[in-house]
Coordinates of C-alpha atoms in Angstrom, one line a residue:
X296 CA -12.1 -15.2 2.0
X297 CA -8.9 -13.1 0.8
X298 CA -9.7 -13.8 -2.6
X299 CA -13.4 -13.1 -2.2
X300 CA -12.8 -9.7 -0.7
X301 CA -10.0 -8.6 -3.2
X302 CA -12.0 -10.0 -5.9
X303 CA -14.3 -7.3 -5.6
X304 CA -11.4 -4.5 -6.0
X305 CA -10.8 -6.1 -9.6
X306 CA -14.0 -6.5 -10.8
X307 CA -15.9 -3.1 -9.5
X308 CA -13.7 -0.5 -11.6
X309 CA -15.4 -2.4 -14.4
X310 CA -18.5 -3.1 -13.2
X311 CA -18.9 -1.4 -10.2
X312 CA -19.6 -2.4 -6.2
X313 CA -23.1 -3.1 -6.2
X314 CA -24.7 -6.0 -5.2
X315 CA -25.0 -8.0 -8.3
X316 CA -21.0 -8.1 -8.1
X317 CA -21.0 -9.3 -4.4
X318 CA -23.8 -11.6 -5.5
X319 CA -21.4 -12.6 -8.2
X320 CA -18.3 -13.0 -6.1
X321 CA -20.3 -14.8 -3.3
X322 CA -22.2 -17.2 -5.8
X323 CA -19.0 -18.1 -7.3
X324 CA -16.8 -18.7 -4.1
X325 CA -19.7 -21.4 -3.1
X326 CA -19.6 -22.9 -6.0
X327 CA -15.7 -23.2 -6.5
X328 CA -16.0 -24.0 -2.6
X329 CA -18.4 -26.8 -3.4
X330 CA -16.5 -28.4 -6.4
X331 CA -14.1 -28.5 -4.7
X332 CA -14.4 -30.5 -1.8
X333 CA -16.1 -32.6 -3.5
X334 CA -13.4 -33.6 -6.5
X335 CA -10.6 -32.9 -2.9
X336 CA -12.6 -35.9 -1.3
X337 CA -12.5 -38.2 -4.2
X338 CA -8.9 -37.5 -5.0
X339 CA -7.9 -37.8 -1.6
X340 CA -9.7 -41.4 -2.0
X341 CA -7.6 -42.6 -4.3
X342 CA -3.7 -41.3 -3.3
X343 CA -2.5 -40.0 0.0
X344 CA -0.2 -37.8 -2.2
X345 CA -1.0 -34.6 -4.3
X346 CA -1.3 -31.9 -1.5
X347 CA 1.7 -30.0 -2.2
X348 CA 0.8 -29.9 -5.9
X349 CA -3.0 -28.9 -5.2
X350 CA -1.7 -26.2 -3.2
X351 CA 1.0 -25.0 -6.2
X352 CA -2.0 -24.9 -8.5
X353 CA -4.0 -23.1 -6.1
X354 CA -0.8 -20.4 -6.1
X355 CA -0.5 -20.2 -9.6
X356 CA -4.2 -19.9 -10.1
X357 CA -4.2 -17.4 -7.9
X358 CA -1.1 -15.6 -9.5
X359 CA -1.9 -15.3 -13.0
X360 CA -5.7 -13.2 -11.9
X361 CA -4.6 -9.8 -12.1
X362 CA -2.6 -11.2 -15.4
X363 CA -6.1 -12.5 -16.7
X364 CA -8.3 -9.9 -15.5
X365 CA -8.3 -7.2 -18.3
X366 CA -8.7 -9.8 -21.2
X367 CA -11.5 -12.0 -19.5
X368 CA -13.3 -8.3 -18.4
X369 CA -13.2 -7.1 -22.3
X370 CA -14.6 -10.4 -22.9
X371 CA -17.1 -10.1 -20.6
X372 CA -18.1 -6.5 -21.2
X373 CA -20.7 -7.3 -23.9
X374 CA -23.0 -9.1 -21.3
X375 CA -24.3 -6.6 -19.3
X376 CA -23.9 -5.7 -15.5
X377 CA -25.4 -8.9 -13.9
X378 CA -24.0 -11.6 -16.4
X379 CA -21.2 -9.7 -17.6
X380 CA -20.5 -9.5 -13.8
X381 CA -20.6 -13.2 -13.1
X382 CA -18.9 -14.1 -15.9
X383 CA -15.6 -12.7 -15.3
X384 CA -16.0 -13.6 -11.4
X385 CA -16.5 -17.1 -12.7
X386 CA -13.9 -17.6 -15.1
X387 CA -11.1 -15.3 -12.9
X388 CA -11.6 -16.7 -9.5
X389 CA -13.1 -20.2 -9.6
X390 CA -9.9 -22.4 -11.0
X391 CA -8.2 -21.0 -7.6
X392 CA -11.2 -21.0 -5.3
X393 CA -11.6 -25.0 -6.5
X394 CA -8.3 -26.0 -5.8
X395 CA -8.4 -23.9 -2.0
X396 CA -11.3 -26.1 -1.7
X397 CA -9.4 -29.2 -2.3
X398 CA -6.9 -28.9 0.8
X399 CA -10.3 -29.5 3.2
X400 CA -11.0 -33.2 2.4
X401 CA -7.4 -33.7 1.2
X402 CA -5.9 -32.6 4.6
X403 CA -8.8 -34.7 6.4
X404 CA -7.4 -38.1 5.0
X405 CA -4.1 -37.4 5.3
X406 CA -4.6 -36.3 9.3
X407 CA -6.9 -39.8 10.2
X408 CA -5.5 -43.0 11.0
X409 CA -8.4 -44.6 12.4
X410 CA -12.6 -44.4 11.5
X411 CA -12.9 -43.6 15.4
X412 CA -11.1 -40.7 14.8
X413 CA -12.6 -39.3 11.8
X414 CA -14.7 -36.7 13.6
X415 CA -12.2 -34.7 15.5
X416 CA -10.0 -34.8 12.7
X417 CA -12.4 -33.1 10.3
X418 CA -13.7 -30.6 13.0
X419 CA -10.4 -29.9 14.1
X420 CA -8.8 -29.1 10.1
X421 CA -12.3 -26.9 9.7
X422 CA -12.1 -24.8 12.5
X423 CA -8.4 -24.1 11.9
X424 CA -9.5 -23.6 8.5
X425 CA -12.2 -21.2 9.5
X426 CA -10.1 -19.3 12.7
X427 CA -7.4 -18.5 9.4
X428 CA -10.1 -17.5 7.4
X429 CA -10.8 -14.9 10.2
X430 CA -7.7 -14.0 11.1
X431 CA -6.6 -13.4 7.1
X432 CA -10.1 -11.4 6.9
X433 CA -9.1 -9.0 9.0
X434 CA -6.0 -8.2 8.8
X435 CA -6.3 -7.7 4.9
X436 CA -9.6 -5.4 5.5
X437 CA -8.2 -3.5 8.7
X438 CA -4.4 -3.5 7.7
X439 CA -2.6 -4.4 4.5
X440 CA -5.6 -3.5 2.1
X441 CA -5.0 0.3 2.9
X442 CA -1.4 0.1 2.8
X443 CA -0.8 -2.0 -0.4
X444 CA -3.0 -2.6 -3.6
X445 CA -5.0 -5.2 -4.9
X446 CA -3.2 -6.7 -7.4
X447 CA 0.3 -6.9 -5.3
X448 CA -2.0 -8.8 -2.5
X449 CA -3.4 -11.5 -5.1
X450 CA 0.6 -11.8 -6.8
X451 CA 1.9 -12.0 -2.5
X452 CA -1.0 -14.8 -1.9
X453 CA 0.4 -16.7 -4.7
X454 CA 4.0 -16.7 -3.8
X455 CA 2.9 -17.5 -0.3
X456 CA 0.6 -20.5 -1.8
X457 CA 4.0 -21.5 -3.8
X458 CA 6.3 -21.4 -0.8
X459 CA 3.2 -23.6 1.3
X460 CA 3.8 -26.1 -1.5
X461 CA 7.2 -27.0 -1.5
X462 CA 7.6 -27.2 2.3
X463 CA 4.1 -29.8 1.9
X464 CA 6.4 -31.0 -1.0
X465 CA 9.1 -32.0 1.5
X466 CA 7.1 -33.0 4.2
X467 CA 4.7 -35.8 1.5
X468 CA 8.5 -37.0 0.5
X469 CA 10.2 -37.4 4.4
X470 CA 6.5 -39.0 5.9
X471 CA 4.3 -40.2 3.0
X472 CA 8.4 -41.4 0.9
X473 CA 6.3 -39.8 -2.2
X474 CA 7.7 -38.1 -4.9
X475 CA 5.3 -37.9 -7.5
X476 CA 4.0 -34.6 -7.0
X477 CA 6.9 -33.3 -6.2
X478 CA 8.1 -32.8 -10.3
X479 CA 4.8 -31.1 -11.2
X480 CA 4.5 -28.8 -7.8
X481 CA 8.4 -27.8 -8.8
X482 CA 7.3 -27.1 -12.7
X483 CA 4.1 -25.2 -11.3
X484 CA 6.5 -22.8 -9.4
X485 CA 9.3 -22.4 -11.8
X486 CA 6.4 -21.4 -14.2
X487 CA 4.3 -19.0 -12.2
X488 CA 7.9 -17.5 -11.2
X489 CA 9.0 -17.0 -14.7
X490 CA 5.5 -15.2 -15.1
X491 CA 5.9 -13.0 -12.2
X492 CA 7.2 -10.1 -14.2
X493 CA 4.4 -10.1 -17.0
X494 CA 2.1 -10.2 -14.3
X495 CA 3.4 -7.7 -12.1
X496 CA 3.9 -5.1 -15.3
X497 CA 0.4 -6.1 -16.3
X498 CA -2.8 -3.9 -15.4
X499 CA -0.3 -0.6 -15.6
X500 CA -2.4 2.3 -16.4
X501 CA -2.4 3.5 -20.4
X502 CA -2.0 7.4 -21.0
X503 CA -2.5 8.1 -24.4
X504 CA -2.9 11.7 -26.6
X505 CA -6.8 11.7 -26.0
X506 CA -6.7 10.7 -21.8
X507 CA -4.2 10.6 -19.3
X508 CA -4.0 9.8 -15.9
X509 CA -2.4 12.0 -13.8
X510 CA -3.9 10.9 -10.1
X511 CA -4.5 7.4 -9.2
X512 CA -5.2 5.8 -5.5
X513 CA -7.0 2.6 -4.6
X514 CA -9.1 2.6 -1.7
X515 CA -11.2 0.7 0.5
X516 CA -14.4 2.1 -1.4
X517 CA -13.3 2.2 -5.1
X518 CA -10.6 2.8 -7.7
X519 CA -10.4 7.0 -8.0
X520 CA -8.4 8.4 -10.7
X521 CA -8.6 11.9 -11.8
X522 CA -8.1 11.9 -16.0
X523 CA -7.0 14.5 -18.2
X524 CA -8.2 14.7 -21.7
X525 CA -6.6 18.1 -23.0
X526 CA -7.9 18.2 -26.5
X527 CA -12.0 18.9 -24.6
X528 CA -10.1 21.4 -22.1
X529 CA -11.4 18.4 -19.5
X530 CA -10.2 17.1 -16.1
X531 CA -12.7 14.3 -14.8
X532 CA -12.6 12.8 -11.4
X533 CA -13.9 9.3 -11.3
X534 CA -14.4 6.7 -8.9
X535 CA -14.5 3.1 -10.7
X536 CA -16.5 3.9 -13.6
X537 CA -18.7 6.7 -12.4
X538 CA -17.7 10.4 -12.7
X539 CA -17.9 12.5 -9.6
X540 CA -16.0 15.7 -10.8
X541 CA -15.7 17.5 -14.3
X542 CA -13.5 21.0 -14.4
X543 CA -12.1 22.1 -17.4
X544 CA -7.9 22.3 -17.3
X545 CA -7.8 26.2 -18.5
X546 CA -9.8 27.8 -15.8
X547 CA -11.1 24.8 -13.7
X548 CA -14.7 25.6 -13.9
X549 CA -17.4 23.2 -13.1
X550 CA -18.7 21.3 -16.0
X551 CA -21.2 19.5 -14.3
X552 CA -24.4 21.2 -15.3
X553 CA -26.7 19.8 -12.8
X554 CA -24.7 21.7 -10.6
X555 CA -25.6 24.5 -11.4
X556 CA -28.8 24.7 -9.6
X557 CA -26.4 25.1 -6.6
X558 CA -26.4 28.9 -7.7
X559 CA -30.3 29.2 -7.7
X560 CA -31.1 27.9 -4.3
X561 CA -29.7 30.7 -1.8
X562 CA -32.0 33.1 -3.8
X563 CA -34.5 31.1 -2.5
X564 CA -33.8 31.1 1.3
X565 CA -31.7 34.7 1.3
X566 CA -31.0 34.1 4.8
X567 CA -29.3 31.1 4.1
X568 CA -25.8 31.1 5.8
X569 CA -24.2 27.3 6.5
X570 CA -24.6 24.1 4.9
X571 CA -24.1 20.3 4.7
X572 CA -22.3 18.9 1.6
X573 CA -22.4 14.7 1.7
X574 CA -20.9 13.8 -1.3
X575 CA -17.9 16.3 -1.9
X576 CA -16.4 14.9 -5.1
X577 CA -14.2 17.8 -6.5
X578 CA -15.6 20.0 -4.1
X579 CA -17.3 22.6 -7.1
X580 CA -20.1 23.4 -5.2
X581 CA -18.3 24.8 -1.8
X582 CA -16.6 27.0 -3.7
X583 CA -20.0 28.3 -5.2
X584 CA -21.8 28.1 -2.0
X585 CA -18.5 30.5 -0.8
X586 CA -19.5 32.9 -3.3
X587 CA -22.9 33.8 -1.3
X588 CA -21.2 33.9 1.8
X589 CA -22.6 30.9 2.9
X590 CA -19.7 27.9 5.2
X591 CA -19.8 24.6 4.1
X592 CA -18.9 21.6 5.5
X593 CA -18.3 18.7 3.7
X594 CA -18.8 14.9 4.4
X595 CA -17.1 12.6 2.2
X596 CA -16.8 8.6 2.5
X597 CA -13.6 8.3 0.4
X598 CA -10.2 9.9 1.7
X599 CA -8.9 9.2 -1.8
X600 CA -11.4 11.2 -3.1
X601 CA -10.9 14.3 -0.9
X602 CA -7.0 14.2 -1.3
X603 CA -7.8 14.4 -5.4
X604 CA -10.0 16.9 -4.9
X605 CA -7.3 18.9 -3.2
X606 CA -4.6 18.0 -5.2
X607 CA -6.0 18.6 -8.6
X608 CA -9.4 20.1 -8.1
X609 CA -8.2 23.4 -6.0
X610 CA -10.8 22.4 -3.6
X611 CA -10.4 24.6 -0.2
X612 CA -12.6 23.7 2.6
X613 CA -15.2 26.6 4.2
X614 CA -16.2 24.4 7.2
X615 CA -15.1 21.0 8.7
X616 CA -14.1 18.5 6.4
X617 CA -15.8 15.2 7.9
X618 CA -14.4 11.5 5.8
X619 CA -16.7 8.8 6.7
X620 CA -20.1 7.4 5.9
X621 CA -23.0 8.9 6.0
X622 CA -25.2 7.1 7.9
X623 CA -22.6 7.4 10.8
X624 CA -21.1 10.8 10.4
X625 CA -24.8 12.3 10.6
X626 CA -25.4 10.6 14.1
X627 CA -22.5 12.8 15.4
X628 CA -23.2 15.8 13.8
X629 CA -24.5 18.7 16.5
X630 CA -26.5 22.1 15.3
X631 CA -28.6 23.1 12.5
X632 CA -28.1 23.7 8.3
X633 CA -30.2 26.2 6.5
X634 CA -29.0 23.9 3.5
X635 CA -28.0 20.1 3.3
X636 CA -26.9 18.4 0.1
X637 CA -27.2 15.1 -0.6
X638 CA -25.0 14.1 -3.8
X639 CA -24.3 10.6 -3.7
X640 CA -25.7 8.9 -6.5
X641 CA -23.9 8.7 -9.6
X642 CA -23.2 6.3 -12.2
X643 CA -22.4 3.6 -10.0
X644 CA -24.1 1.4 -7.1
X645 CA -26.7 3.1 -5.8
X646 CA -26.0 3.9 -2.1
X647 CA -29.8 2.8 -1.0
X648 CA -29.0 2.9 3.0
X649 CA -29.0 7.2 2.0
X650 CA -32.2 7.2 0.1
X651 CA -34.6 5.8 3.4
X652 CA -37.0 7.3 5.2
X653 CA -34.7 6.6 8.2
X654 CA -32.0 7.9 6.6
X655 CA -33.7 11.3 5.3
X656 CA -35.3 11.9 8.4
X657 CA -31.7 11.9 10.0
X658 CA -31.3 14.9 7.6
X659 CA -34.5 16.7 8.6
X660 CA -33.5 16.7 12.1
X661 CA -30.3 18.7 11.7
X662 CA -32.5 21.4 9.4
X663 CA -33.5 24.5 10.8
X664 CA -37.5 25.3 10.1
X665 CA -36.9 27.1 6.8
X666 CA -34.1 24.5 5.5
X667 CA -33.8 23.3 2.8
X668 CA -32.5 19.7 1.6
X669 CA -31.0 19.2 -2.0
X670 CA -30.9 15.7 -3.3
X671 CA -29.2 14.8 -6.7
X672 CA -30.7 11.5 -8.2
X673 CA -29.8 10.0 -11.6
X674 CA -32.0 7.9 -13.7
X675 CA -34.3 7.9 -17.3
X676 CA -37.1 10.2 -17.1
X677 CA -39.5 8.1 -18.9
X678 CA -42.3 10.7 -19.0
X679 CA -42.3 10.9 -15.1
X680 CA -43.4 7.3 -15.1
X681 CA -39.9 6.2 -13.5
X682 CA -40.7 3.8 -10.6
X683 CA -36.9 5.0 -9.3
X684 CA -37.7 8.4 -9.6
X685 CA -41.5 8.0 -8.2
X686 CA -39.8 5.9 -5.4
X687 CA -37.2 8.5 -4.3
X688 CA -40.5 11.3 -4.4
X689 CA -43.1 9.2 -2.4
X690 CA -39.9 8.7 -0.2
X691 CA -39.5 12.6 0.8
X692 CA -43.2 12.8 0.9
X693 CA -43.0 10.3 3.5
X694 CA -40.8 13.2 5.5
X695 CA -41.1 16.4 4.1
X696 CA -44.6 18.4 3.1
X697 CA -43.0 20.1 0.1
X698 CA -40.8 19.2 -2.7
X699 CA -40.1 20.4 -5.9
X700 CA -38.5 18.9 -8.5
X701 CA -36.3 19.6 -11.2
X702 CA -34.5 18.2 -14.5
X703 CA -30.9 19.4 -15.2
X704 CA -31.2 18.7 -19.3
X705 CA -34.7 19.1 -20.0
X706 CA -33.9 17.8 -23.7
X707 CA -32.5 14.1 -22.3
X708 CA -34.2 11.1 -20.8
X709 CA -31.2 9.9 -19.1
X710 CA -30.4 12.6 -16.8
X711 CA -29.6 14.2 -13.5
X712 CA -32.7 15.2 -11.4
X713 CA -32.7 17.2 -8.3
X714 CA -34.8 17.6 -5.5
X715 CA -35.9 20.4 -3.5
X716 CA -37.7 18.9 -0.2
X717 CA -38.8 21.6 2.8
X718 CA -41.4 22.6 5.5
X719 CA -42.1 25.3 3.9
X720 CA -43.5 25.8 -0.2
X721 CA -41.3 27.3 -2.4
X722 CA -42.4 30.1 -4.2
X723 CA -40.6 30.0 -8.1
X724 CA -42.4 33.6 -8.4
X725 CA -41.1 35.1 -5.8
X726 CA -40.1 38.8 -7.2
X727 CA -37.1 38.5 -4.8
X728 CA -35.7 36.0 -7.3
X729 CA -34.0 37.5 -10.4
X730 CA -36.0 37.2 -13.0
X731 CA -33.5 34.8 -15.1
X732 CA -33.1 32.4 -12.4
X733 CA -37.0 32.2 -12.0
X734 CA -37.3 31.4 -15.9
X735 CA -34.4 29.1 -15.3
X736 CA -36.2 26.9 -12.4
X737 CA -39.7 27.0 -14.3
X738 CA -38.1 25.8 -17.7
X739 CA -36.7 22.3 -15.3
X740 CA -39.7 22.2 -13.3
X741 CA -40.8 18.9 -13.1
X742 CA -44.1 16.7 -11.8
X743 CA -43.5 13.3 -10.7
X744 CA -46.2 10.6 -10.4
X745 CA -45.5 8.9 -7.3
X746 CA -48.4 6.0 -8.0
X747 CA -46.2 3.7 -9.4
X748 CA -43.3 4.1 -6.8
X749 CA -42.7 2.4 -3.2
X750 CA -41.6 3.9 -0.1
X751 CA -38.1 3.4 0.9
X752 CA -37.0 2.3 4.1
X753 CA -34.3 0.2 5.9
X754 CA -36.2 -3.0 5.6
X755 CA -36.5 -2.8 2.6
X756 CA -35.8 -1.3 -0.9
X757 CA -35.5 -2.4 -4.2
X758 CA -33.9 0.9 -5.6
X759 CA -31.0 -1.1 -7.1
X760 CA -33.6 -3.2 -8.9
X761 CA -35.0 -0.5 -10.4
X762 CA -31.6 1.2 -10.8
X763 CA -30.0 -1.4 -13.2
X764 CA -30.6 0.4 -16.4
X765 CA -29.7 3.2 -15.3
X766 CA -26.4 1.7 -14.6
X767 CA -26.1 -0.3 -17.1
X768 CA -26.3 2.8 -19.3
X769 CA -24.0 5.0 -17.4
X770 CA -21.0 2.6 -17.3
X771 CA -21.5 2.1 -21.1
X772 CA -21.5 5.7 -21.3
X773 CA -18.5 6.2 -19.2
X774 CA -16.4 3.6 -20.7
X775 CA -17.2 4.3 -24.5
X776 CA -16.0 7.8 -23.4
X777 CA -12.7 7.2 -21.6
X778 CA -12.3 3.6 -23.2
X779 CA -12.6 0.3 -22.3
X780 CA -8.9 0.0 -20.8
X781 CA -8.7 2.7 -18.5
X782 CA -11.1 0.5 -16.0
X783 CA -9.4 -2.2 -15.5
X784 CA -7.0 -3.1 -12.9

């Protein structure tokens, strides 16, 4: 289960956290599981000794991953998301995950004396098995994942694996008078010890003339780094491989260009005065909100991201500053906003429990009657047949009478689209709107047809389905931009 969990940390900088890498990680820890208590049981057949040395080559399996993870994720990166995905999970965590299977029916036949006895052995080593499983589940998610990284957890497992072998090692030699596997478990560890200082320099992150990386934290929702590239007068805040911030490094401006609608919408409710920001990122769009006298809180599900943001993005709260999810935080928020903004999806896994018709109509509850709510949605146009983009508008629909929508390049197919979703229509000819804002907001104007879309909701939603061009395209994007080396761990 440790290795599952922090198997995702490796992988998702690359690939990202969505559900085809836990499919990925799961898939491959039952199949590793699998073969290996099978190839355990018919070892265990034919030697009572061997446990020590299964459990050295499950330590220095286990070892060399983060050593092995940047090659085999290169490899892999010409695959695509799903495959390119399962690939890497396949060939980085299954050697291990085999031999951790092999301890099961090994320990069985070393622990039964009699056939009578067969059955509470087996129950008994299984639920001991399981109860660690728990107890190391835990404590890595709730304690030591915070505190110490990924790659320092998998290079501690293995040392602990290696340290579990040679006391089995002594104990197969004083009960069992074996020594066979005690030469190879001893070679295994002198080995994966000799390695320990390749693997622990290894996965170091590369600054070079184009990109450096002056901010980097890993935490329980992704890898965020904030990266300079001084020759483009560019700072970007990412989070794996998506970008959630762009501000260039002489004036720290916003270059984020769907943004910029930000500055069009309190001309459109004038009495507009607080507002709901889920999905801070480098905060860009307080600070313009600020500008129209209008307080901001923010909700943000990554502390990492919000200590960046501070740090290197200038960003000064206007109102609370709230770090947790979404779906939560919103249940214990109190009061009304004349303005919420949703800004959540990005390049990466698509945060579907945020685009329901549960989850909007949590947001339409804390609007006041002339509200509005700003979602930021990126995908292909495709002539506004999109199924993803039809989805998220017959989605509002389901909640909202009105809704505009508009496109942030109107030149691109692969762009950010926002929409504007009220009680009340929006009039774009309003004469209380200046007159270049208007011609701004007409020239992105968009129609959607919903006909091919679905309606979101808790039960169910296959937004990621439909997403996986789009991120498909966007890592590529990302990466080819930044290069290859600067997402892995």
């Amino acid at each position: 289960m440790v290795v599952e969990l922090l198997g995702t940390r490796l992988i998702a900088p690359f690939y990202g956290a969505s559900l085809y890498v836990w499919t990925s990680l799961i898939s491959v820890t039952l199949i590793a599981l699998a073969l290996g208590y099978y190839w355990g049981g018919i070892w265990a057949d034919r030697t009572r000794s061997g446990l020590s040395f299964i459990i050295a080559a499950a330590g220095f399996l286990t070892l060399i991953i983060p050593w092995l993870t940047g090659p085999v994720l290169l490899a892999t990166d010409s695959l695509g998301l799903r495959l390119g995905s399962f690939m890497s999970t396949l060939i980085l965590f299954s050697p291990s995950l085999i031999m951790l299977g092999m301890v099961g029916p090994f320990a069985v036949k070393l622990s039964t004396s009699t056939l009578a006895s067969v059955g509470a052995s087996t129950g008994s080593i299984y639920a001991v098995s399981t109860v660690g499983s728990v107890i190391g589940t835990l404590f890595l998610g709730f304690y030591l994942f915070p505190l110490i990284g990924s790659r320092e957890i998998f290079i501690g497992l293995g040392i602990a694996l290696f340290i579990l072998a040679m006391i089995v090692a002594v104990i197969e030699r004083k009960y069992l008078k074996s020594t066979s596997a005690l030469a190879p478990t001893t070679l295994l560890v002198i080995i994966g010890l000799a390695l320990y200082p390749q693997i622990a320099s290894s996965g170091k992150s590369e600054s070079g003339d184009a990109f450096q990386t002056v901010f980097e934290r890993e935490s329980l929702y992704g890898w965020v780094r904030v990266i300079d590239q001084p020759q483009e007068n560019m700072r970007l805040l990412t989070s794996d491989a998506s970008t959630i911030g762009a501000a260039s490094l002489s004036h720290g401006e916003n270059l984020l260009t769907y943004q910029k609608i930000v500055t069009m919408i309190p001309a459109l409710a004038p009495s507009m005065r607080n507002a709901l920001l889920i999905g801070q990122g480098a905060g860009h769009m307080v600070a313009t909100l600020k500008e129209f006298g209008i307080v901001t809180d923010t909700l943000e599900i990554d502390p990492a991201v919000a200590e960046a943001a501070s740090e290197h993005f200038g960003f000064i709260p206007t109102g609370r500053r709230i770090i947790g999810d979404a779906r939560y935080e919103v249940r214990q928020l109190k009061g009304s906003y004349d303005l919420i903004i949703l800004d959540v999806f990005t390049g990466g896994s698509e945060p579907t429990h945020l685009l329901t018709v549960e989850a909007i109509a949590q947001l339409r509850d804390l609007l006041t009657d002339q509200g509005i709510l700003a979602l930021n949605f990126v995908a292909f146009y495709d002539n506004g047949r999109n199924p993803a983009l039809a989805s998220v508008a017959k989605t509002l629909t389901q909640v909202f009478p009105h809704q505009r929508v508009f496109i942030s390049d109107p030149n691109e197919n692969f762009n950010d689209f926002i929409f504007l979703a009220t009680h009340h229509a929006l009039d774009l000819n309003d004469d209380s709107i200046p007159q270049m804002q208007r011609a701004w907001l007409k020239d992105r104007l968009l129609a959607i047809d919903q006909s091919n879309g679905m309606i979101l909701t808790d039960n169910l939603s296959n937004l990621e389905l439909l997403q996986i061009r789009k991120s498909e395209t966007y890592r590529r994007m990302i990466v080819d931009m930044v290069g290859t080396r600067h997402f892995i761990r």
